[in-house]
Coordinates of C-alpha atoms (C1' of nucleotides) in Angstrom, one line a residue:
Chain A
M5 CA 21.0 10.2 -10.0
K6 CA 20.8 7.3 -7.1
K7 CA 17.3 4.7 -7.8
I8 CA 14.9 6.1 -5.8
P9 CA 13.3 3.8 -3.1
L10 CA 9.0 2.6 -3.8
I11 CA 8.4 3.8 -0.7
T12 CA 9.7 7.4 -1.2
L13 CA 8.0 7.4 -5.0
E14 CA 4.6 6.3 -3.1
R15 CA 4.6 9.6 -0.8
Y16 CA 5.2 11.7 -3.7
P17 CA 1.8 12.3 -4.3
D18 CA 0.8 13.4 -1.6
Y19 CA 3.7 15.8 -0.9
C20 CA 2.4 17.1 -4.6
N21 CA -1.6 16.8 -3.1
Y22 CA -0.6 19.0 0.0
L23 CA 1.8 22.1 -1.8
L24 CA -1.0 22.5 -4.3
T25 CA -3.2 22.8 -1.6
L26 CA -1.4 25.9 -0.9
G27 CA -2.6 28.4 -2.2
E28 CA -0.5 31.2 -4.2
E29 CA 0.1 33.5 -1.4
C30 CA 3.1 30.8 -0.1
E31 CA 6.4 30.8 -1.8
R32 CA 8.5 29.0 0.2
I33 CA 7.6 26.0 2.7
S34 CA 9.8 24.0 5.7
S35 CA 10.4 20.6 5.7
G36 CA 9.1 20.6 8.9
A37 CA 5.9 21.8 7.9
I38 CA 5.4 19.6 5.6
A39 CA 5.9 17.2 8.3
K40 CA 3.6 18.6 10.7
A41 CA 0.9 18.5 7.5
L42 CA 1.7 15.1 6.5
G43 CA 2.4 13.2 9.1
L44 CA 5.7 12.4 9.3
G45 CA 9.3 12.9 10.2
E46 CA 10.7 16.6 9.1
V47 CA 14.1 14.6 8.3
L48 CA 11.8 12.0 6.4
V49 CA 10.5 14.5 3.6
R50 CA 14.5 16.7 3.9
K51 CA 15.0 13.1 3.0
D52 CA 12.7 12.2 0.2
L53 CA 12.9 15.5 -1.5
A54 CA 16.7 15.0 -1.7
Y55 CA 15.8 12.7 -4.5
T56 CA 14.1 15.2 -6.7
D57 CA 16.5 17.8 -8.1
C58 CA 14.8 20.7 -5.6
V59 CA 17.6 22.3 -3.4
G60 CA 15.9 23.9 0.2
K61 CA 17.5 26.7 1.2
P62 CA 18.8 27.2 5.1
R63 CA 16.7 29.3 7.0
L64 CA 13.9 29.4 3.6
G65 CA 13.0 25.8 3.5
Y66 CA 11.5 25.0 -1.0
N67 CA 9.9 27.6 -2.8
R68 CA 7.5 25.7 -3.2
V69 CA 6.4 26.0 -6.8
E70 CA 9.6 24.7 -8.0
L71 CA 9.5 21.6 -5.3
I72 CA 6.3 21.2 -6.9
G73 CA 8.0 21.0 -10.3
A74 CA 10.4 18.6 -9.3
L75 CA 8.0 16.1 -7.8
R76 CA 6.1 15.9 -10.7
S77 CA 9.1 15.1 -13.1
V78 CA 10.0 12.7 -10.8
L79 CA 6.5 11.2 -11.1
K80 CA 6.9 12.2 -15.0
C81 CA 3.4 14.0 -14.8
D82 CA 4.7 15.8 -18.2
V83 CA 5.3 12.6 -20.1
H84 CA 1.8 12.0 -21.5
K85 CA 1.0 8.2 -21.1
N86 CA -2.4 6.4 -22.5
A87 CA -4.3 3.6 -20.2
A88 CA -7.0 1.5 -20.8
V89 CA -9.7 -0.6 -18.5
I90 CA -9.8 -4.5 -19.1
G91 CA -13.1 -5.2 -17.5
V92 CA -15.7 -2.4 -18.2
G93 CA -18.0 -3.5 -15.0
K94 CA -19.0 -1.2 -12.1
I95 CA -15.6 -0.6 -11.4
G96 CA -14.2 0.1 -15.1
H97 CA -16.7 1.9 -16.0
A98 CA -16.3 4.1 -13.0
L99 CA -12.3 4.3 -13.6
L100 CA -13.5 5.2 -17.1
S101 CA -15.2 8.6 -16.3
Y102 CA -12.9 9.3 -13.3
E103 CA -10.8 12.4 -13.8
R104 CA -8.4 12.0 -11.8
F105 CA -5.9 10.8 -13.5
E106 CA -5.2 13.8 -15.6
K107 CA -3.2 15.3 -12.9
Y108 CA -0.7 12.8 -13.9
G109 CA 0.0 12.8 -17.5
I110 CA -2.3 10.0 -17.9
T111 CA -5.8 9.8 -19.7
L112 CA -7.6 6.5 -19.8
V113 CA -8.8 6.1 -23.5
C114 CA -11.2 3.7 -24.2
G115 CA -12.4 -0.4 -22.2
L116 CA -12.4 -3.3 -23.6
D117 CA -14.5 -5.7 -22.7
E118 CA -15.8 -9.8 -23.3
N119 CA -19.5 -8.8 -23.2
P120 CA -21.5 -7.4 -26.7
D121 CA -23.7 -5.9 -24.9
V122 CA -21.2 -2.9 -23.0
L123 CA -19.7 -2.8 -26.4
D124 CA -19.8 1.2 -28.0
E125 CA -16.8 2.1 -29.9
N126 CA -18.0 5.7 -30.4
A127 CA -18.5 6.9 -27.3
A128 CA -16.2 9.3 -25.9
K129 CA -14.4 6.7 -23.6
P130 CA -14.7 4.2 -26.5
I131 CA -15.4 0.3 -25.3
Y132 CA -14.0 -2.9 -27.4
D133 CA -14.2 -5.9 -28.0
A134 CA -11.5 -7.5 -25.8
K135 CA -10.3 -9.6 -28.6
K136 CA -9.1 -5.9 -30.3
L137 CA -6.4 -6.1 -27.0
N138 CA -3.5 -6.2 -29.8
D139 CA -4.8 -3.4 -31.7
V140 CA -5.7 -0.8 -29.2
V141 CA -2.4 -0.6 -27.4
K142 CA -1.1 -0.4 -30.5
K143 CA -3.8 2.6 -31.6
Y144 CA -3.6 4.6 -28.2
D145 CA -0.1 3.6 -27.7
I146 CA -1.8 2.1 -24.5
E147 CA 1.7 2.0 -21.4
L148 CA -0.9 1.3 -18.7
A149 CA -3.5 -1.3 -18.4
V150 CA -5.6 -1.4 -14.9
I151 CA -7.2 -5.3 -14.6
C152 CA -11.2 -4.5 -13.7
V153 CA -12.6 -8.4 -14.8
P154 CA -13.8 -11.1 -12.9
D155 CA -10.8 -13.0 -10.2
F156 CA -10.6 -15.4 -12.4
C157 CA -9.6 -15.1 -15.4
A158 CA -7.1 -11.7 -14.2
Q159 CA -4.3 -13.9 -14.8
T160 CA -5.4 -14.7 -18.7
V161 CA -6.5 -11.7 -19.2
C162 CA -3.0 -10.5 -18.0
D163 CA -1.3 -12.6 -20.9
E164 CA -3.1 -11.2 -22.9
I165 CA -1.6 -7.8 -21.8
V166 CA 2.1 -8.9 -21.3
A167 CA 1.6 -10.5 -24.5
S168 CA 0.6 -6.7 -26.5
G169 CA 3.2 -5.5 -25.1
V170 CA 2.4 -3.5 -21.8
K171 CA 4.5 -3.2 -18.8
R172 CA 2.8 -1.7 -16.3
I173 CA -0.3 -3.2 -15.0
L174 CA -3.0 -2.3 -12.4
T175 CA -4.8 -5.0 -11.2
F176 CA -8.5 -4.5 -8.7
A177 CA -8.7 -8.7 -8.9
P178 CA -7.4 -10.3 -6.1
T179 CA -5.1 -12.7 -7.6
N180 CA -1.4 -13.4 -7.5
L181 CA -0.3 -12.7 -10.8
K182 CA 2.7 -14.4 -13.0
V183 CA 4.0 -12.0 -14.9
P184 CA 8.0 -11.9 -16.7
D185 CA 10.7 -9.7 -15.7
G186 CA 10.1 -6.6 -16.5
V187 CA 6.3 -5.9 -16.4
I188 CA 5.6 -4.6 -13.4
V189 CA 2.2 -5.1 -11.2
R190 CA 0.5 -3.4 -8.8
Y191 CA -2.5 -4.8 -6.7
M192 CA -5.5 -2.5 -6.0
D193 CA -7.6 -5.2 -3.2
L194 CA -11.0 -3.1 -2.5
A195 CA -12.2 -5.8 0.1
A196 CA -9.0 -7.1 1.1
N197 CA -8.0 -3.5 2.0
L198 CA -11.1 -3.0 4.4
A199 CA -10.8 -6.1 5.8
V200 CA -7.2 -5.4 7.3
L201 CA -8.7 -1.7 8.4
A202 CA -11.8 -3.7 10.0
S203 CA -9.5 -6.2 11.8
C204 CA -6.2 -3.7 13.2
Chain B
M4 CA -0.5 -12.6 22.2
K5 CA 2.3 -10.3 20.0
K6 CA 0.1 -7.7 18.1
I7 CA 0.8 -8.4 14.9
P8 CA 2.8 -6.0 12.7
L9 CA 0.5 -4.2 10.1
I10 CA 2.8 -5.7 6.9
T11 CA 1.8 -8.9 7.8
L12 CA -1.3 -8.4 8.4
E13 CA -1.6 -7.6 4.6
R14 CA -0.4 -10.2 3.2
Y15 CA -3.2 -12.1 5.9
P16 CA -5.6 -11.6 2.3
D17 CA -3.5 -13.2 -0.5
Y18 CA -2.7 -15.9 1.4
C19 CA -5.8 -17.0 2.7
N20 CA -6.7 -15.7 -1.2
Y21 CA -4.0 -18.4 -2.3
L22 CA -5.3 -21.0 0.4
L23 CA -9.1 -20.8 -1.4
T24 CA -7.9 -21.6 -5.0
L25 CA -6.4 -25.0 -4.1
G26 CA -9.2 -27.4 -3.9
E27 CA -9.9 -29.8 -1.7
E28 CA -7.3 -32.6 -2.8
C29 CA -4.9 -30.5 -1.0
E30 CA -4.7 -31.1 2.3
R31 CA -1.6 -29.7 3.3
I32 CA 0.8 -26.9 2.1
S33 CA 4.4 -26.1 2.8
S34 CA 5.4 -22.5 3.5
G35 CA 7.8 -23.1 0.8
A36 CA 4.7 -23.6 -1.4
I37 CA 3.2 -20.8 -0.7
A38 CA 6.1 -18.4 -0.8
K39 CA 6.9 -19.7 -4.3
A40 CA 3.0 -19.0 -5.7
L41 CA 2.7 -15.9 -4.0
G42 CA 7.2 -14.4 -4.7
L43 CA 7.8 -14.3 -1.5
G44 CA 10.5 -15.7 1.1
E45 CA 9.8 -19.2 2.9
V46 CA 11.2 -18.2 5.9
L47 CA 8.9 -15.2 5.7
V48 CA 5.2 -16.7 4.8
R49 CA 6.9 -18.9 8.6
K50 CA 7.0 -16.1 10.6
D51 CA 3.6 -14.8 8.9
L52 CA 1.8 -17.9 10.2
A53 CA 3.4 -17.7 12.9
Y54 CA 1.2 -15.0 14.7
T55 CA -2.1 -16.9 13.8
D56 CA -2.5 -20.0 15.5
C57 CA -2.3 -22.6 13.1
V58 CA 0.7 -24.0 14.0
G59 CA 3.0 -26.6 11.2
K60 CA 4.3 -30.1 10.9
P61 CA 7.9 -31.1 10.6
R62 CA 8.1 -32.3 7.2
L63 CA 4.2 -32.2 6.4
G64 CA 3.4 -28.3 6.4
Y65 CA 0.3 -26.9 7.4
N66 CA -3.2 -28.3 8.1
R67 CA -4.7 -26.1 4.8
V68 CA -8.3 -25.5 5.9
E69 CA -7.5 -25.1 9.3
L70 CA -4.3 -22.4 8.2
I71 CA -7.2 -20.6 6.3
G72 CA -9.5 -21.0 9.3
A73 CA -6.7 -19.5 11.6
L74 CA -5.9 -16.4 9.0
R75 CA -9.7 -15.9 8.9
S76 CA -9.4 -16.1 12.5
V77 CA -7.0 -12.9 12.3
L78 CA -9.0 -10.6 9.7
K79 CA -12.0 -11.5 12.4
C80 CA -13.8 -12.4 9.0
D81 CA -16.4 -14.4 11.4
V82 CA -17.4 -11.7 13.1
H83 CA -20.0 -9.6 10.7
K84 CA -19.5 -5.9 10.5
N85 CA -21.3 -3.2 8.4
A86 CA -20.1 -0.3 6.3
A87 CA -21.0 2.6 4.6
V88 CA -19.9 5.0 1.4
I89 CA -20.2 8.4 1.9
G90 CA -20.3 10.3 -1.2
V91 CA -22.4 8.4 -4.2
G92 CA -21.1 9.5 -7.2
K93 CA -19.7 6.3 -9.7
I94 CA -17.0 5.4 -7.7
G95 CA -19.6 5.0 -4.6
H96 CA -22.0 3.4 -6.4
A97 CA -19.4 0.7 -8.6
L98 CA -18.6 -0.2 -4.0
L99 CA -22.0 -0.5 -3.4
S100 CA -23.0 -3.1 -5.4
Y101 CA -19.6 -4.3 -4.8
E102 CA -20.2 -7.9 -3.5
R103 CA -16.4 -9.1 -2.5
F104 CA -16.2 -7.9 1.2
E105 CA -19.1 -10.1 2.1
K106 CA -16.0 -12.6 2.5
Y107 CA -14.7 -10.8 4.7
G108 CA -17.4 -10.9 6.9
I109 CA -18.5 -6.8 5.9
T110 CA -21.9 -6.1 4.3
L111 CA -21.7 -2.6 3.0
V112 CA -25.3 -1.7 3.8
C113 CA -25.9 1.5 2.2
G114 CA -24.8 5.3 1.0
L115 CA -24.9 8.6 1.8
D116 CA -25.0 11.6 0.0
E117 CA -25.2 15.6 0.2
N118 CA -27.5 15.2 -3.5
P119 CA -30.6 14.9 -3.2
D120 CA -31.5 13.3 -7.0
V121 CA -29.4 10.3 -5.9
L122 CA -31.5 9.2 -2.9
D123 CA -33.3 6.5 -2.4
E124 CA -33.8 5.3 1.2
N125 CA -35.8 2.3 -0.6
A126 CA -33.2 0.3 -2.8
A127 CA -31.5 -2.7 -1.9
K128 CA -28.1 -1.0 -0.7
P129 CA -30.6 2.7 0.0
I130 CA -28.5 6.2 0.1
Y131 CA -30.0 8.3 2.5
D132 CA -29.2 11.8 2.9
A133 CA -25.6 13.1 4.5
K134 CA -27.0 14.8 7.7
K135 CA -28.3 11.9 8.7
L136 CA -25.7 10.5 9.1
N137 CA -25.6 9.4 12.8
D138 CA -28.4 8.0 12.8
V139 CA -27.2 5.7 9.8
V140 CA -24.5 4.6 12.0
K141 CA -26.6 3.7 14.9
K142 CA -29.3 1.9 13.9
Y143 CA -27.0 -0.2 11.0
D144 CA -24.5 -0.1 13.6
I145 CA -21.9 1.0 11.0
E146 CA -18.1 0.1 12.2
L147 CA -16.8 1.5 8.6
A148 CA -16.8 4.4 6.7
V149 CA -16.1 4.5 2.9
I150 CA -15.2 7.9 1.8
C151 CA -15.7 8.4 -1.4
V152 CA -16.9 12.2 -1.4
P153 CA -14.4 15.0 -4.1
D154 CA -11.0 15.7 -2.8
F155 CA -12.1 19.7 -1.3
C156 CA -14.7 17.7 1.5
A157 CA -13.0 15.0 2.7
Q158 CA -12.3 16.4 5.6
T159 CA -15.5 18.1 6.3
V160 CA -17.3 14.2 6.1
C161 CA -13.8 12.9 8.4
D162 CA -14.7 15.1 11.0
E163 CA -18.8 14.1 10.7
I164 CA -17.2 10.4 10.2
V165 CA -15.4 10.5 13.5
A166 CA -18.7 12.8 15.8
S167 CA -20.5 9.6 14.9
G168 CA -18.7 7.0 16.9
V169 CA -17.1 5.5 13.8
K170 CA -14.1 4.8 14.3
R171 CA -12.3 2.6 10.8
I172 CA -12.2 4.9 7.5
L173 CA -11.3 4.4 4.2
T174 CA -10.6 6.9 1.8
F175 CA -10.3 7.5 -2.5
A176 CA -9.9 11.3 -1.7
P177 CA -5.8 12.0 -1.6
T178 CA -6.2 14.0 0.9
N179 CA -4.3 13.5 4.7
L180 CA -7.0 13.4 7.0
K181 CA -6.6 14.6 10.3
V182 CA -8.4 12.2 12.7
P183 CA -8.7 12.2 16.8
D184 CA -6.1 9.2 18.3
G185 CA -8.5 5.8 18.3
V186 CA -9.3 6.5 14.4
I187 CA -7.8 4.8 11.9
V188 CA -7.6 5.8 8.3
R189 CA -6.6 3.9 5.1
Y190 CA -5.9 5.6 1.9
M191 CA -7.0 4.3 -1.6
D192 CA -5.8 6.8 -4.0
L193 CA -6.0 5.4 -7.5
A194 CA -4.8 8.5 -9.5
A195 CA -1.7 8.1 -7.0
N196 CA -0.7 4.1 -7.9
L197 CA -1.4 4.3 -11.5
A198 CA 1.1 7.8 -11.0
V199 CA 3.8 5.9 -9.3
L200 CA 3.6 2.7 -11.1
A201 CA 4.3 4.7 -14.2
S202 CA 7.0 6.2 -13.1
C203 CA 8.5 3.4 -11.3
Chain C
dT19 C1' 26.1 38.7 13.4
dA20 C1' 22.4 35.3 14.8
dG21 C1' 19.3 31.7 14.6
dA22 C1' 16.1 28.8 12.1
dT23 C1' 16.0 25.2 8.5
dT24 C1' 19.1 22.6 4.9
dG25 C1' 21.9 18.6 3.8
dT26 C1' 24.7 14.5 6.2
dT27 C1' 26.9 11.2 8.8
dA28 C1' 26.1 7.8 12.2
dA29 C1' 22.0 5.7 15.4
dT30 C1' 18.3 2.9 15.6
dC31 C1' 14.3 0.5 14.5
dG32 C1' 12.2 -2.7 12.0
dA33 C1' 11.4 -6.6 8.8
dT34 C1' 13.2 -9.4 5.4
dT35 C1' 16.3 -13.5 4.9
dA36 C1' 20.3 -16.9 6.2
dA37 C1' 21.6 -20.3 9.6
dC38 C1' 20.4 -24.6 12.0
dA39 C1' 18.2 -27.3 15.6
dA40 C1' 14.2 -29.7 17.0
dT41 C1' 11.0 -33.9 14.6
dC42 C1' 7.5 -35.5 12.3
Chain D
dT23 C1' 15.9 -44.4 10.3
dA24 C1' 16.6 -40.1 6.6
dG25 C1' 14.9 -36.5 5.3
dA26 C1' 12.3 -32.9 4.4
dT27 C1' 10.0 -29.4 6.7
dT28 C1' 8.9 -27.1 10.8
dG29 C1' 9.9 -22.9 14.2
dT30 C1' 13.8 -19.7 16.4
dT31 C1' 18.1 -17.3 17.2
dA32 C1' 21.6 -14.9 14.6
dA33 C1' 23.0 -11.6 10.3
dT34 C1' 21.9 -8.5 7.5
dC35 C1' 19.3 -5.1 5.1
dG36 C1' 17.3 -1.1 5.2
dA37 C1' 14.4 2.6 6.1
dT38 C1' 13.4 6.4 9.6
dT39 C1' 14.7 9.0 13.8
dA40 C1' 18.6 11.5 15.9
dA41 C1' 22.5 14.4 16.8
dC42 C1' 25.3 18.1 14.0
dA43 C1' 27.8 20.7 10.8
dA44 C1' 27.1 24.5 6.7
dT45 C1' 24.6 28.1 5.5
dC46 C1' 21.3 31.3 4.1

DNA sequence: TAGATTGTTAATCGATTAACAATC
DNA sequence: TAGATTGTTAATCGATTAACAATC
């Protein structure tokens, strides 16, 4: 099984979301229809889908339900994963009550913060002292960390996360993080995105 | 002046942020140093910077302050722009108190929502009735709209935004938006990003 | 069967990297 | 001057699109 290019993987949630908007009355769908709905080329859609183990039938297209299953399988939606937010300010707090991660098999189980005022170990989504990072990672089997701390301490927090054994990091801090091989970082710089949008 | 590729433009905030972390004691910097700090190729850095009007000097590199200015100029940071959030749930609310947009010359001036319970026209960042979208866009000269409404009404809200004359839209809803030519949409799907991170 | 749609191979396009002359 | 670093031209790499035979 050939490795799926990141750029293809990044389109999979879009395919999933679109296919899910189509009701039960849609049993089969062609690459051309998907392409048109998402504004992509139809050959690109077929190339992307060819990485999954869902095969289309000439003349009939793809089975919608089967295709969703194949995409979700690549996205590992059926393997449950736990995530934690480090830094529970406004953004971190908003993420903790964000429900949408579940559809990809991800539960944001808790937050961690240095500020004693925001700690609450008994909440539905508990907020632990940042010093307990190692224990929390072990207790919940955290595989994904979301960094929502202020810019200046992002690298320090990142180092602690890496030391705790977590290998996947999503960061909202606009800082280029240095991580060892094997650790993957994705960046979500809200301000930069808005700035690029404004200037293009 | 040749059009700057989007992928280059998307790296400009990273260059800016890095250059700003260097203090006054750094007067000049080479493409190699920037490349190393950001994990890019040094020729790529020079290619990217060549789109700005900052020219480097062989042997000396680029003047740091001048380069920041040139990057900010392309990113139009010195042209002030107003933005509004449509949908003031947890995420929309967090964005309203997010200060980081200012460094790119963008002010998130207000929110709009359908829910009468969250409205507050007298707050520092007022929240208006969504019905007043046209008036708000005119009153504040809104150039950027951030969609934070639930998935199912994202397209409807998007259509209203387009009708109000706003041509730049950042959306947190995981829905492919149909917009007329000339309107640009950028997508910020938090859950999808975490899912891709988890599966790559 | 005929025709729509797939999967694949070849061509194109754009982005990155390599090579190198120019120059401070 | 000599050497580090730029800017540019050529080569490579990867992603997208075009063409088309296979097939349901």
